[in-house]
């Protein structure tokens, strides 16, 4: 890995980080791109792209199936990635890390592989109102399948979860609690440690959706005490198509394989003998895995570690503050501001102007943001908004990107979107 401009723990983001990202330095972007849609997906540094290309050019083979050298090399790359990821989130062992396609798949795997086997009618699953649909729908469907009851922790307009409310909704029938570490819509940080403690008093398993946290905070799964922790590589400078399901050894062992197929069993027969599955994590990874993706994810982990999570967090906080300070004075601005400041995102609206009109205008200024409900309709409903505009930050963003966002927002005028798409229709079509 060619990391030349970084030191272990500098006070601020090192200069030149943007140059690591080929897509951000293209001379053809006119105006230059201010990419503030990192909560949808980040861009990838050269190291990550090179790791993927290098796998296909030098090491491409399947893993865990053949004895030839190339297969061994591919196997080493894959298992080394698992170790890097385990180390990154402070998992006790690399066996705690299951590779999936995405955070969405990881959450579905827990619902199918753990939930199906452990829930009975009238058991309860608890989610919060600020969740991404990927951390709502697997539980809704699980409850529909098993006869369990889905209970919802209300949040306030800042996305704050009241721990006493959580306590009042937990009881002996609570079997699973699913909560986002950081809300992708508002950047609100959830009191995960306290929720885990409460959940464990009644024997519930706590599933943390870390998709919006893992690129912004130092995640320590042991300190959090989470039973499961899920995230995607593509929101942390890694490739699309690979995600992580962390689980404690006990919880992973209690899962039935959510997918079955090649690479997960040592004995299969037609004579009625039981299928003998491999140990975790392998028995939860049916089929050919995304080995190139794992190589890219390991490169992303190294990239972030070289910068330092403490530096990344300070950089995020500084950009968030600058954005909020700049937007605050704009006439009609509605800023959604979680207590303690949002983590890595700023969500806002302008009174009387549709978020899509704001997004369109910003696009014409070379500023990329996300507009809409951010796959979190219940939270949009809680805000009473048809959606929001969300600026979200990454390691390469600069004060100049923020200034261009603010200048762009100052220039917004009511546009055409809301006329074409009346509010009630909009809610049904835009996701
Ligand atoms: N949870 C949260 C909090 C997210 O931000 C996202 C992605 N926006 C997801 C889950 C789903 O991630 P993916 O689409 O990569 O599976």
Short mmCIF file of C-alpha atoms and ligand atoms in Angstrom, two decimals:
data_model
loop_
_atom_site.label_atom_id
_atom_site.label_comp_id
_atom_site.label_asym_id
_atom_site.label_seq_id
_atom_site.Cartn_x
_atom_site.Cartn_y
_atom_site.Cartn_z
CA UNK A 1 0.00 0.00 0.00
CA UNK A 2 1.35 3.33 -1.01
CA UNK A 3 0.45 5.74 1.76
CA UNK A 4 2.92 8.58 1.72
CA UNK A 5 1.21 11.66 3.04
CA UNK A 6 -0.07 10.45 6.36
CA UNK A 7 1.29 10.34 9.84
CA UNK A 8 -0.11 8.36 12.75
CA UNK A 9 -2.02 10.96 14.67
CA UNK A 10 -1.84 14.46 13.23
CA UNK A 11 -4.09 17.16 14.64
CA UNK A 12 -5.93 17.73 11.39
CA UNK A 13 -6.67 15.94 8.16
CA UNK A 14 -3.45 15.83 6.15
CA UNK A 15 -3.38 17.98 3.03
CA UNK A 16 -3.74 16.20 -0.28
CA UNK A 17 -6.23 13.53 0.80
CA UNK A 18 -8.48 14.50 -2.12
CA UNK A 19 -5.67 13.58 -4.51
CA UNK A 20 -5.97 9.95 -3.34
CA UNK A 21 -9.42 9.76 -4.97
CA UNK A 22 -9.23 9.63 -8.77
CA UNK A 23 -12.90 10.52 -9.29
CA UNK A 24 -12.54 13.76 -7.30
CA UNK A 25 -9.55 15.05 -9.19
CA UNK A 26 -10.85 14.70 -12.72
CA UNK A 27 -10.10 17.84 -14.71
CA UNK A 28 -13.31 17.27 -16.70
CA UNK A 29 -15.57 18.14 -13.76
CA UNK A 30 -16.79 21.67 -14.44
CA UNK A 31 -17.56 23.17 -11.98
CA UNK A 32 -15.31 20.97 -9.81
CA UNK A 33 -17.29 18.39 -7.87
CA UNK A 34 -18.04 19.07 -4.20
CA UNK A 35 -19.12 15.55 -3.27
CA UNK A 36 -21.28 15.75 -0.15
CA UNK A 37 -23.27 12.54 -0.59
CA UNK A 38 -21.00 10.28 1.43
CA UNK A 39 -23.83 8.80 3.47
CA UNK A 40 -25.20 7.32 0.23
CA UNK A 41 -21.77 6.02 -0.74
CA UNK A 42 -18.24 7.30 -0.35
CA UNK A 43 -15.68 7.51 -3.13
CA UNK A 44 -12.76 5.06 -3.20
CA UNK A 45 -9.08 5.92 -2.88
CA UNK A 46 -6.52 4.64 -5.38
CA UNK A 47 -5.31 2.03 -2.82
CA UNK A 48 -8.75 0.38 -2.77
CA UNK A 49 -9.09 0.37 -6.55
CA UNK A 50 -5.55 -1.02 -6.86
CA UNK A 51 -6.25 -3.80 -4.35
CA UNK A 52 -9.24 -4.95 -6.41
CA UNK A 53 -7.36 -4.76 -9.72
CA UNK A 54 -4.34 -6.49 -8.20
CA UNK A 55 -6.50 -9.37 -6.97
CA UNK A 56 -7.85 -10.02 -10.46
CA UNK A 57 -4.47 -9.50 -12.15
CA UNK A 58 -2.32 -11.51 -9.75
CA UNK A 59 -4.28 -13.72 -7.38
CA UNK A 60 -7.66 -14.58 -8.86
CA UNK A 61 -8.90 -18.03 -7.79
CA UNK A 62 -11.70 -19.38 -5.65
CA UNK A 63 -11.13 -19.96 -1.94
CA UNK A 64 -11.51 -22.99 0.33
CA UNK A 65 -11.98 -25.41 -2.56
CA UNK A 66 -8.68 -26.24 -4.27
CA UNK A 67 -5.14 -27.13 -3.24
CA UNK A 68 -3.34 -25.25 -5.99
CA UNK A 69 -1.14 -22.28 -5.14
CA UNK A 70 -3.32 -19.57 -6.59
CA UNK A 71 -6.26 -20.76 -4.52
CA UNK A 72 -4.06 -20.68 -1.41
CA UNK A 73 -2.97 -17.13 -2.20
CA UNK A 74 -6.58 -16.04 -2.72
CA UNK A 75 -7.50 -17.78 0.54
CA UNK A 76 -4.75 -15.91 2.38
CA UNK A 77 -5.97 -12.58 0.98
CA UNK A 78 -9.55 -13.36 2.00
CA UNK A 79 -8.68 -14.49 5.53
CA UNK A 80 -6.24 -11.62 6.00
CA UNK A 81 -9.09 -9.22 5.13
CA UNK A 82 -11.20 -10.88 7.79
CA UNK A 83 -8.42 -10.31 10.33
CA UNK A 84 -8.05 -6.66 9.31
CA UNK A 85 -11.77 -6.05 9.69
CA UNK A 86 -11.88 -7.84 13.05
CA UNK A 87 -9.01 -5.71 14.27
CA UNK A 88 -10.67 -2.52 12.95
CA UNK A 89 -13.80 -3.04 15.07
CA UNK A 90 -11.91 -4.74 17.92
CA UNK A 91 -13.64 -8.09 17.52
CA UNK A 92 -12.08 -10.73 19.77
CA UNK A 93 -11.25 -13.05 16.85
CA UNK A 94 -11.42 -12.98 13.07
CA UNK A 95 -14.03 -15.76 13.31
CA UNK A 96 -16.45 -13.15 14.63
CA UNK A 97 -16.52 -11.55 11.17
CA UNK A 98 -18.85 -12.90 8.48
CA UNK A 99 -18.59 -11.39 5.01
CA UNK A 100 -21.94 -10.58 3.40
CA UNK A 101 -22.99 -8.42 0.46
CA UNK A 102 -23.96 -5.36 2.51
CA UNK A 103 -25.34 -4.02 5.77
CA UNK A 104 -28.78 -4.83 4.39
CA UNK A 105 -27.85 -8.45 3.84
CA UNK A 106 -26.19 -8.67 7.27
CA UNK A 107 -29.37 -7.42 8.98
CA UNK A 108 -31.52 -9.80 6.95
CA UNK A 109 -29.15 -12.65 7.85
CA UNK A 110 -29.63 -11.98 11.55
CA UNK A 111 -33.41 -11.84 11.10
CA UNK A 112 -33.46 -15.09 9.09
CA UNK A 113 -30.61 -17.03 10.65
CA UNK A 114 -31.11 -16.00 14.26
CA UNK A 115 -34.63 -14.59 14.47
CA UNK A 116 -36.42 -17.46 12.71
CA UNK A 117 -34.96 -19.97 15.15
CA UNK A 118 -35.40 -17.95 18.34
CA UNK A 119 -38.77 -16.20 18.09
CA UNK A 120 -42.16 -17.56 19.06
CA UNK A 121 -45.60 -15.96 18.73
CA UNK A 122 -46.00 -12.96 21.06
CA UNK A 123 -42.24 -12.55 21.56
CA UNK A 124 -41.19 -8.99 20.91
CA UNK A 125 -38.71 -7.21 18.65
CA UNK A 126 -37.86 -3.61 19.43
CA UNK A 127 -36.72 -1.09 16.82
CA UNK A 128 -36.52 2.69 16.94
CA UNK A 129 -38.31 5.22 14.83
CA UNK A 130 -35.11 6.61 13.32
CA UNK A 131 -34.04 3.40 11.61
CA UNK A 132 -33.15 2.99 7.97
CA UNK A 133 -35.60 0.70 6.14
CA UNK A 134 -32.84 -1.93 6.09
CA UNK A 135 -33.16 -2.09 9.87
CA UNK A 136 -36.97 -2.06 9.86
CA UNK A 137 -38.16 -4.34 7.10
CA UNK A 138 -36.19 -7.49 8.10
CA UNK A 139 -37.80 -7.24 11.55
CA UNK A 140 -41.28 -6.48 10.21
CA UNK A 141 -41.07 -9.53 7.97
CA UNK A 142 -39.61 -11.65 10.78
CA UNK A 143 -42.54 -10.70 13.02
CA UNK A 144 -45.01 -11.50 10.23
CA UNK A 145 -43.39 -14.94 9.80
CA UNK A 146 -43.17 -15.88 13.46
CA UNK A 147 -46.15 -14.14 15.06
CA UNK A 148 -43.80 -11.97 17.13
CA UNK A 149 -44.76 -8.36 17.84
CA UNK A 150 -42.79 -5.38 16.53
CA UNK A 151 -42.56 -2.55 19.06
CA UNK A 152 -41.23 0.86 18.15
CA UNK A 153 -39.27 3.26 20.35
CA UNK A 154 -40.42 6.78 19.49
CA UNK A 155 -37.73 9.43 19.08
CA UNK A 156 -38.00 13.20 19.22
CA UNK A 157 -37.42 15.57 16.31
CA UNK A 158 -33.69 15.60 16.97
CA UNK A 159 -33.54 11.82 16.68
CA UNK A 160 -32.83 11.43 20.41
CA UNK A 161 -33.65 8.06 21.94
CA UNK A 162 -34.82 8.37 25.53
CA UNK A 163 -33.28 5.49 27.45
CA UNK A 164 -36.16 5.47 29.96
CA UNK A 165 -38.61 5.01 27.10
CA UNK A 166 -36.52 2.09 25.87
CA UNK A 167 -36.62 0.65 29.40
CA UNK A 168 -40.39 1.00 29.54
CA UNK A 169 -40.78 -0.96 26.30
CA UNK A 170 -38.46 -3.81 27.27
CA UNK A 171 -39.80 -6.85 29.06
CA UNK A 172 -39.39 -10.59 29.42
CA UNK A 173 -40.79 -11.14 25.91
CA UNK A 174 -38.21 -8.86 24.27
CA UNK A 175 -35.93 -11.11 22.26
CA UNK A 176 -34.25 -8.73 19.80
CA UNK A 177 -33.48 -5.01 19.91
CA UNK A 178 -32.32 -3.46 16.63
CA UNK A 179 -30.86 0.04 16.66
CA UNK A 180 -28.75 2.27 14.43
CA UNK A 181 -25.45 3.37 15.95
CA UNK A 182 -25.77 6.64 14.01
CA UNK A 183 -28.91 7.75 12.11
CA UNK A 184 -28.25 8.19 8.40
CA UNK A 185 -30.88 10.90 8.13
CA UNK A 186 -29.92 13.17 11.02
CA UNK A 187 -26.52 11.96 12.20
CA UNK A 188 -27.91 11.36 15.71
CA UNK A 189 -25.73 9.11 17.85
CA UNK A 190 -27.71 6.44 19.70
CA UNK A 191 -26.97 5.41 23.30
CA UNK A 192 -26.01 1.93 22.13
CA UNK A 193 -24.06 0.91 25.23
CA UNK A 194 -26.98 1.73 27.52
CA UNK A 195 -29.45 -0.03 25.21
CA UNK A 196 -27.23 -3.13 25.18
CA UNK A 197 -27.08 -3.10 28.99
CA UNK A 198 -30.85 -2.79 29.28
CA UNK A 199 -31.45 -5.46 26.65
CA UNK A 200 -29.15 -7.91 28.34
CA UNK A 201 -31.00 -7.60 31.64
CA UNK A 202 -33.92 -9.42 29.96
CA UNK A 203 -31.78 -11.72 27.82
CA UNK A 204 -32.51 -9.87 24.55
CA UNK A 205 -29.95 -9.82 21.74
CA UNK A 206 -28.96 -6.38 20.53
CA UNK A 207 -28.32 -5.87 16.82
CA UNK A 208 -26.54 -2.65 15.90
CA UNK A 209 -26.79 -1.16 12.43
CA UNK A 210 -23.37 0.46 12.13
CA UNK A 211 -23.63 1.43 8.45
CA UNK A 212 -23.55 5.17 9.18
CA UNK A 213 -21.12 4.96 12.11
CA UNK A 214 -18.20 2.90 11.00
CA UNK A 215 -16.54 5.53 8.79
CA UNK A 216 -17.01 8.27 11.36
CA UNK A 217 -16.32 6.86 14.84
CA UNK A 218 -13.89 4.41 16.35
CA UNK A 219 -16.11 1.35 16.70
CA UNK A 220 -15.25 -1.10 19.46
CA UNK A 221 -17.77 -3.91 19.39
CA UNK A 222 -16.56 -5.33 22.69
CA UNK A 223 -16.90 -2.02 24.46
CA UNK A 224 -20.39 -1.55 23.03
CA UNK A 225 -21.27 -5.08 24.09
CA UNK A 226 -23.32 -5.59 20.89
CA UNK A 227 -24.39 -9.12 20.01
CA UNK A 228 -24.39 -8.28 16.30
CA UNK A 229 -22.92 -5.29 14.43
CA UNK A 230 -23.58 -4.76 10.70
CA UNK A 231 -22.07 -2.49 8.06
CA UNK A 232 -21.24 -2.04 4.36
CA UNK A 233 -17.82 -1.45 2.82
CA UNK A 234 -19.05 1.10 0.32
CA UNK A 235 -19.84 3.69 3.00
CA UNK A 236 -16.28 3.46 4.36
CA UNK A 237 -14.21 3.97 1.17
CA UNK A 238 -14.37 0.28 0.28
CA UNK A 239 -16.02 -1.49 -2.64
CA UNK A 240 -19.71 -2.00 -3.30
CA UNK A 241 -21.04 -5.52 -2.93
CA UNK A 242 -19.35 -6.50 0.31
CA UNK A 243 -20.54 -6.03 3.88
CA UNK A 244 -19.84 -7.30 7.35
CA UNK A 245 -21.83 -9.15 9.95
CA UNK A 246 -20.02 -9.18 13.27
CA UNK A 247 -21.43 -11.48 15.90
CA UNK A 248 -20.28 -12.86 19.21
CA UNK A 249 -19.13 -16.45 18.89
CA UNK A 250 -22.19 -17.64 20.81
CA UNK A 251 -24.67 -15.69 18.67
CA UNK A 252 -23.09 -16.76 15.39
CA UNK A 253 -23.10 -20.37 16.58
CA UNK A 254 -26.79 -20.06 17.38
CA UNK A 255 -27.57 -18.99 13.79
CA UNK A 256 -28.80 -21.39 11.18
CA UNK A 257 -27.26 -20.66 7.75
CA UNK A 258 -29.51 -18.02 6.17
CA UNK A 259 -28.31 -19.16 2.74
CA UNK A 260 -27.25 -22.71 1.95
CA UNK A 261 -25.03 -23.99 -0.84
CA UNK A 262 -21.41 -24.56 -1.69
CA UNK A 263 -18.52 -23.96 0.69
CA UNK A 264 -20.41 -24.34 3.97
CA UNK A 265 -20.80 -28.09 4.59
CA UNK A 266 -18.41 -30.99 5.09
CA UNK A 267 -20.97 -33.77 4.66
CA UNK A 268 -24.14 -33.84 2.58
CA UNK A 269 -26.14 -36.95 1.75
CA UNK A 270 -29.48 -38.22 0.49
CA UNK A 271 -29.78 -41.03 3.05
CA UNK A 272 -31.37 -38.99 5.80
CA UNK A 273 -28.16 -38.22 7.70
CA UNK A 274 -27.97 -34.63 8.89
CA UNK A 275 -25.93 -32.17 6.87
CA UNK A 276 -22.70 -31.36 8.66
CA UNK A 277 -21.98 -27.69 8.42
CA UNK A 278 -18.55 -26.09 8.85
CA UNK A 279 -17.76 -23.90 11.83
CA UNK A 280 -18.55 -20.18 11.82
CA UNK A 281 -17.87 -17.96 10.01
CA UNK A 282 -17.67 -20.30 6.99
CA UNK A 283 -21.05 -21.92 7.46
CA UNK A 284 -22.67 -18.50 7.16
CA UNK A 285 -20.94 -17.71 3.83
CA UNK A 286 -22.62 -19.93 1.24
CA UNK A 287 -21.37 -19.75 -2.35
CA UNK A 288 -18.33 -18.08 -3.85
CA UNK A 289 -17.52 -15.04 -1.75
CA UNK A 290 -16.55 -11.58 -2.98
CA UNK A 291 -12.81 -12.09 -2.55
CA UNK A 292 -11.80 -9.03 -4.56
CA UNK A 293 -14.27 -7.04 -2.47
CA UNK A 294 -12.68 -8.35 0.72
CA UNK A 295 -9.26 -7.28 -0.58
CA UNK A 296 -10.68 -3.82 -1.32
CA UNK A 297 -12.32 -3.62 2.10
CA UNK A 298 -9.03 -4.48 3.81
CA UNK A 299 -7.36 -1.69 1.81
CA UNK A 300 -10.11 0.72 2.93
CA UNK A 301 -9.58 -0.30 6.55
CA UNK A 302 -5.83 0.34 6.22
CA UNK A 303 -6.53 3.67 4.54
CA UNK A 304 -8.76 4.86 7.38
CA UNK A 305 -6.45 3.51 10.05
CA UNK A 306 -3.49 5.31 8.49
CA UNK A 307 -5.36 8.60 8.68
CA UNK A 308 -6.61 7.80 12.20
CA UNK A 309 -10.21 7.55 13.36
CA UNK A 310 -9.60 10.35 15.87
CA UNK A 311 -8.51 12.64 13.03
CA UNK A 312 -11.50 11.61 10.93
CA UNK A 313 -13.91 12.32 13.77
CA UNK A 314 -12.44 15.76 14.44
CA UNK A 315 -12.52 16.58 10.73
CA UNK A 316 -16.18 15.50 10.49
CA UNK A 317 -17.13 17.58 13.50
CA UNK A 318 -15.36 20.65 12.13
CA UNK A 319 -17.14 20.36 8.76
CA UNK A 320 -20.49 19.81 10.46
CA UNK A 321 -19.97 22.93 12.62
CA UNK A 322 -18.94 25.02 9.63
CA UNK A 323 -21.98 23.85 7.68
CA UNK A 324 -24.42 24.53 10.51
CA UNK A 325 -22.90 27.96 11.18
CA UNK A 326 -23.11 28.86 7.49
CA UNK A 327 -26.65 27.64 6.97
CA UNK A 328 -28.11 29.01 10.19
CA UNK A 329 -28.54 32.60 8.93
CA UNK A 330 -30.15 31.75 5.61
CA UNK A 331 -33.79 32.95 5.55
CA UNK A 332 -36.30 30.11 5.97
CA UNK A 333 -33.68 27.50 6.86
CA UNK A 334 -34.82 24.54 8.98
CA UNK A 335 -31.83 22.77 10.51
CA UNK A 336 -32.30 19.33 12.03
CA UNK A 337 -29.81 19.29 14.83
CA UNK A 338 -29.36 16.33 17.16
CA UNK A 339 -28.17 16.94 20.73
CA UNK A 340 -24.39 16.97 20.90
CA UNK A 341 -24.17 17.80 17.20
CA UNK A 342 -24.79 15.49 14.28
CA UNK A 343 -22.18 12.92 13.28
CA UNK A 344 -20.99 13.29 9.71
CA UNK A 345 -24.24 14.63 8.20
CA UNK A 346 -26.27 17.84 8.24
CA UNK A 347 -29.94 17.57 7.26
CA UNK A 348 -31.97 20.67 6.45
CA UNK A 349 -34.86 22.19 4.56
CA UNK A 350 -35.87 25.63 3.41
CA UNK A 351 -39.41 26.65 4.26
CA UNK A 352 -41.72 26.51 1.25
CA UNK A 353 -39.14 24.96 -1.07
CA UNK A 354 -39.16 21.31 -1.99
CA UNK A 355 -35.94 19.43 -1.08
CA UNK A 356 -35.67 18.16 -4.66
CA UNK A 357 -35.62 21.73 -5.93
CA UNK A 358 -32.77 22.48 -3.53
CA UNK A 359 -30.90 19.35 -4.65
CA UNK A 360 -31.37 20.22 -8.32
CA UNK A 361 -30.07 23.73 -7.83
CA UNK A 362 -27.06 22.48 -5.85
CA UNK A 363 -26.32 19.98 -8.60
CA UNK A 364 -26.16 22.84 -11.10
CA UNK A 365 -23.52 24.40 -8.80
CA UNK A 366 -21.43 21.21 -8.80
CA UNK A 367 -22.51 20.26 -5.27
CA UNK A 368 -23.75 16.67 -4.83
CA UNK A 369 -26.12 16.10 -1.89
CA UNK A 370 -28.91 13.64 -1.20
CA UNK A 371 -32.53 14.75 -1.10
CA UNK A 372 -35.59 12.79 -0.05
CA UNK A 373 -36.52 10.49 2.80
CA UNK A 374 -33.16 8.69 2.99
CA UNK A 375 -34.85 5.26 3.24
CA UNK A 376 -36.17 6.37 6.62
CA UNK A 377 -39.86 7.21 6.06
CA UNK A 378 -40.85 6.84 9.75
CA UNK A 379 -38.23 9.45 10.72
CA UNK A 380 -39.36 11.79 7.92
CA UNK A 381 -42.91 11.37 9.24
CA UNK A 382 -41.68 12.21 12.74
CA UNK A 383 -40.15 15.43 11.35
CA UNK A 384 -43.38 16.14 9.44
CA UNK A 385 -41.25 16.63 6.33
CA UNK A 386 -41.62 15.30 2.79
CA UNK A 387 -37.90 14.76 2.98
CA UNK A 388 -34.74 16.69 3.75
CA UNK A 389 -31.60 17.83 2.02
CA UNK A 390 -28.64 15.97 3.48
CA UNK A 391 -25.01 17.02 3.17
CA UNK A 392 -22.74 14.24 4.36
CA UNK A 393 -19.00 14.33 4.74
CA UNK A 394 -15.94 12.26 4.02
CA UNK A 395 -12.20 12.48 4.61
CA UNK A 396 -11.62 14.41 1.38
CA UNK A 397 -14.14 17.18 2.01
CA UNK A 398 -12.79 20.62 2.69
CA UNK A 399 -13.96 23.98 3.98
CA UNK A 400 -14.21 25.02 0.35
CA UNK A 401 -16.75 22.24 -0.33
CA UNK A 402 -18.81 23.51 2.59
CA UNK A 403 -18.56 27.12 1.40
CA UNK A 404 -19.78 26.09 -2.03
CA UNK A 405 -22.71 24.26 -0.43
CA UNK A 406 -23.65 27.36 1.56
CA UNK A 407 -23.28 29.67 -1.45
CA UNK A 408 -25.43 27.22 -3.43
CA UNK A 409 -28.14 27.15 -0.77
CA UNK A 410 -28.19 30.95 -0.69
CA UNK A 411 -29.00 30.93 -4.38
CA UNK A 412 -31.95 28.50 -4.14
CA UNK A 413 -35.30 29.76 -5.43
CA UNK A 414 -38.62 27.89 -5.46
CA UNK A 415 -38.48 25.51 -8.42
CA UNK A 416 -40.73 23.17 -10.30
CA UNK A 417 -40.52 19.88 -8.47
CA UNK A 418 -43.21 20.54 -5.91
CA UNK A 419 -45.58 21.70 -8.64
CA UNK A 420 -45.08 18.49 -10.61
CA UNK A 421 -45.17 16.25 -7.55
CA UNK A 422 -47.70 17.31 -4.93
CA UNK A 423 -46.51 16.45 -1.46
CA UNK A 424 -48.80 13.50 -0.79
CA UNK A 425 -47.81 11.82 -4.07
CA UNK A 426 -44.16 12.53 -3.47
CA UNK A 427 -44.09 10.58 -0.25
CA UNK A 428 -45.32 7.49 -2.05
CA UNK A 429 -42.88 7.59 -4.96
CA UNK A 430 -39.62 8.95 -3.64
CA UNK A 431 -37.26 6.57 -1.88
N1 LIG B 1 -28.42 1.41 7.61
C1 LIG B 1 -28.03 2.67 7.51
C2 LIG B 1 -28.01 3.52 8.75
C3 LIG B 1 -27.60 3.18 6.29
O1 LIG B 1 -27.19 4.44 6.21
C4 LIG B 1 -27.63 2.34 5.15
C5 LIG B 1 -27.24 2.86 3.79
N2 LIG B 1 -27.69 4.12 3.48
C6 LIG B 1 -28.06 1.02 5.32
C7 LIG B 1 -28.44 0.58 6.55
C8 LIG B 1 -28.09 0.08 4.16
O2 LIG B 1 -26.81 -0.06 3.61
P1 LIG B 1 -26.62 -0.86 2.25
O3 LIG B 1 -27.53 -0.24 1.25
O4 LIG B 1 -25.18 -0.67 1.93
O5 LIG B 1 -26.97 -2.29 2.54
#
